[in-house]
Amino acid sequence: MAIDLFQFREFRIRDYHALLRRGEISVEELLEAFLQRIGSVDGQIRAFLSLNEEGARIRAQKLDRDIPPDEFPPLWGIPVGVKDNICTEGLPTTCGSRILYNFIAPYDATVVEKLKRAGAIIVGKTNMDEFAMGSSTENSAFGPTRNPFDLRRVPGGSSGGSAAALASLETPLALGSDTGGSVRQPASFCGVVGLRPTYGRVSRYGLVSFASSLDQVGPMARNVEDCITLFEVISGSDGKDSTCAPYPPFSRQDIPKEEEIRKMKVGIPREYFSSGVDEAIVRRIEEVLDLLRREGLECVEVSLPHTDCALEAYYIVAPAEASSNLARYDGVLYGLREEGSTLQEMYCRTRTAGFGKEVKRRIILGTYSLSSGYYDDYYLKGMKVRTLVRKDFEEALQKCHFLVTPVSPCFPFFLGERTQSPYEMYLADVFTIPSAMAGIPGISINCGYENGLPIGLQILGGPFREGWVFGLALFLEKMLSLSSPFPLLPERS
Amino acid sequence: MADFYVTIGLEVHCQLLTRTKMFCQCGTDYIGKAPNTLVCPVCMGIPGSLPVLNEKALELAIKTALAFRCEILPQVVFHRKNYFYPDLPKGYQISQYNFPVGVNGFVEFFTQGTKKRVRIKRVHVEEDAGKLIHEGLGLPPNSSGVDFNRCGIPLVEIVTEPDIHSPEEARDYLVMLRSMVRYIGASDGNMEEGSLRCDANVSVSPSPLELGTKVEVKNMNSFRSVFRALHYEIERQKRVLLEGGMVIQETRHWDEREGMTVSARGKEEAEDYRYFPDPDLLPVAIKPEDVEEIEKTLPELPLERRERFMTEYELTESEAGILTQEKDIADFFEACLREFRKPRLVCNWMLTEVLKNLNELNIDIMQSKITPGSLVELIKMVDKKEISGTIAKDILEEMFVSGGKVKEIMARKGISFITSEKELERIAREAIEKNPQSVADYLSGKEKALHFLIGQVMKMTRGQADPETVKSLLLKELSSGE
Ligand SMILES: [Zn+2]
């Protein structure tokens, strides 16, 4: 049975499950529909680095054979795209890097184990900036992903592959990872939903480390409800990750009802509406805030005075951790090896050939700031700024329940537009980095379009307040009643 | 320029006796295992894997720090020590830096007849690295392999202040250290098998008021090689100074075969390990009540026990030293005394026969089959002259191997009691009566004839008599018969 995916554009997991339960389609047919969609559009978008067609089909057939009697496990038969820095047993896990071009993960990340247990089908691994370092997916060693809304533009990054795959309905669900904005910024650029959970809410076991104290796996979806479902599946404590909080998985019962949301208070951090932000974005966010006021929510202005230094501190702390986390790619045990006549030479050749420019830049930056004599002035100071940034949010969130801000100061830019200027590229994350430094949750949802390009709105909450964040996100999604993205791509010639 | 002042500081690493590795579930009994059979993604540093602290390792490290009289810091932090080497799969070692387990301790021990105190600078816990293999195992020529079985085993590092002033003191410190870590069950302290490793910082100065240039000596793999290496290095530095030269601050490797230290320069440039707190591991708060709990599990330590043995059992310093070096030996000794309170007698048996048998069999007392009860039974029988010393030694040997009570062994070997000297006198007379020729020979001055008569008595008693007793009995009989 040929399925026209266009009918799925507004589907949620519950709708797929309804079809499956009524026997209108099989899991295998559903999977085939998505594989076909990937086959027809991914040549242009390049959201996937590798596909798991064989494994996915076998799994779909197995799921069809043992359809559960009544209640479906939450992700039964649902295809999921997994960012290529999350380990999937038996599948390539390259992190978008040449140094891991041949690396097949020998084990499943905890989040992948949880996906499988919930009945999901891993459909493939999505493209990303090398080791999650970047904001455009242009730093992938295997070529950039393109924004489905405009193929000349970037999808954002580093989880650009996951965001683009969702926007073009190559997959209904995807996992990303957010270190400084890598889930939220591409979600914003591609008009989809992406959550950065509270640090420690989701296990990092099996997420290849970039900056351990900042990395979080984040659920990404085409609508808030699916994002919640995915979050319920992947969240919760894990004995394999010491930094994972000892709490049970998130439950949607923690999401306030609409009437409660109407009584809550929204904080507007003035630093996030400054001159550096595209006027159209500010205008749209302010329209949304007006709408919230009209719906009865109180909006108060708050201040996050250390916003400016947060970016700079991030570019000390994250590269420092990265310089150490990436030391293991030395050609000895796995991945790329370039032989040399001495050990030193093998290390140098391997790492020279294996890492891209941005990764090298950050390794050097991080090595420098950890060096003796510089440690106090850079790394330690960076950590102190981090404490100040966290306090900013603590204070602001005492005056309100959540903060509403733009996700990105700019619209999706053209490929190559910022690659020559790393600092300009770094500025793309200016509104997502501070909350990552503070370890608090944040979601990016679409709040409108300008010239056919999506605008993302960010909701930030206190630690472990994903419930409130989702509550407002659901409320806004309903109020705005925007249709889920389904960019019409030009026919391939 | 006659006098030189020698200053030595020691850094000792001991593998902790945990069942699993420091940050994963892999086993630690790597001796004799095929390479890379005790490994997992965590200890192999596979991308995405994360460490989870084995609390037993921390507990044993705290126990060690307490035994060395350290202050236990209220918060323990794990740092990454960054450097590249193929035996280090993550490119960093998880170690400790400015928040170790314990600081400012000390240890006391006897050296050259006096009691000495060495201050302990710090005790910290870290993970072991893998091991490079350069030949065998089907490796192609000019290549090396890495075995990660050892990688991730917890190590405790015990660092002294520069309070040691001779190779003898260094050796005696190490003997005490090993004894202590074995007493508290933290490590088996086996230097030959690599579960105890020692690096030394050595300097020589013409003045007692200032330290000389510090040289680090590595690669010593027995107590003897530490002693020899320190001796060599001190003499080398003295020679350099006497010749008007300057000692260079460097790392030198001990070459066991050549008997000398060799500069390792060029191999290690000034290393910057870029220590920083490991963001994968949270700092661990150490609660005072937990420390108290661990302190309660500390046994009486070797030095205290030695001093108690000297006063309580009136043993000499050296006797008490030998008996208390190994906890199991000291425990065995005291178990014997609980049944038979003759410390002098038991001590003599322990120091001669028991230790001799253990050495010959090359086993620990716990591995042998002997029990305090059976040893006491044996000593008592000798004490009552129910059996001869010679027989007792035979029985003892049997006890070590196959165990059992004295009487069981006697029955098994067909040995009966010699109830009295009267019985032996009767046998001696019988031998004299049966061998008039030998008696005549002896009386005419042939010493050999006496040996023949002793042999006859031994035969008639089936070897149960003590030859010395037999000899004196025969001599008595022969002289009375004249
Ligand atoms: Zn392991």
Tab-separated table of N, CA, C and O and ligand atoms in Angstrom, chain B residues 21 24-26 38-40 42-43, ligand 1:
chain	number	residue	atom	x	y	z
B	21	LYS	N	36.809	-3.185	39.113
B	21	LYS	CA	37.664	-2.038	38.838
B	21	LYS	C	37.103	-0.752	39.435
B	21	LYS	O	36.013	-0.734	39.982
B	24	CYS	N	34.258	0.679	36.657
B	24	CYS	CA	33.374	-0.191	35.879
B	24	CYS	C	33.221	-1.507	36.618
B	24	CYS	O	33.773	-1.696	37.690
B	25	GLN	N	32.481	-2.429	36.002
B	25	GLN	CA	32.156	-3.682	36.676
B	25	GLN	C	33.144	-4.808	36.370
B	25	GLN	O	32.937	-5.946	36.790
B	26	CYS	N	34.203	-4.510	35.608
B	26	CYS	CA	35.155	-5.568	35.239
B	26	CYS	C	35.883	-6.103	36.463
B	26	CYS	O	36.155	-5.358	37.396
B	38	LEU	N	39.453	-8.881	30.496
B	38	LEU	CA	38.752	-8.238	31.611
B	38	LEU	C	38.525	-6.776	31.239
B	38	LEU	O	39.086	-5.875	31.855
B	39	VAL	N	37.741	-6.564	30.210
B	39	VAL	CA	37.564	-5.199	29.705
B	39	VAL	C	36.104	-4.943	29.330
B	39	VAL	O	35.338	-5.875	29.135
B	40	CYS	N	35.768	-3.637	29.247
B	40	CYS	CA	34.427	-3.226	28.829
B	40	CYS	C	34.567	-1.844	28.197
B	40	CYS	O	35.656	-1.271	28.205
B	42	VAL	N	33.898	0.996	29.262
B	42	VAL	CA	34.359	2.042	30.186
B	42	VAL	C	35.883	2.002	30.351
B	42	VAL	O	36.569	3.001	30.157
B	43	CYS	N	36.432	0.815	30.679
B	43	CYS	CA	37.876	0.781	30.939
B	43	CYS	C	38.686	0.774	29.644
B	43	CYS	O	39.897	0.963	29.672
C	1	ZN	ZN	35.707	-2.375	32.453
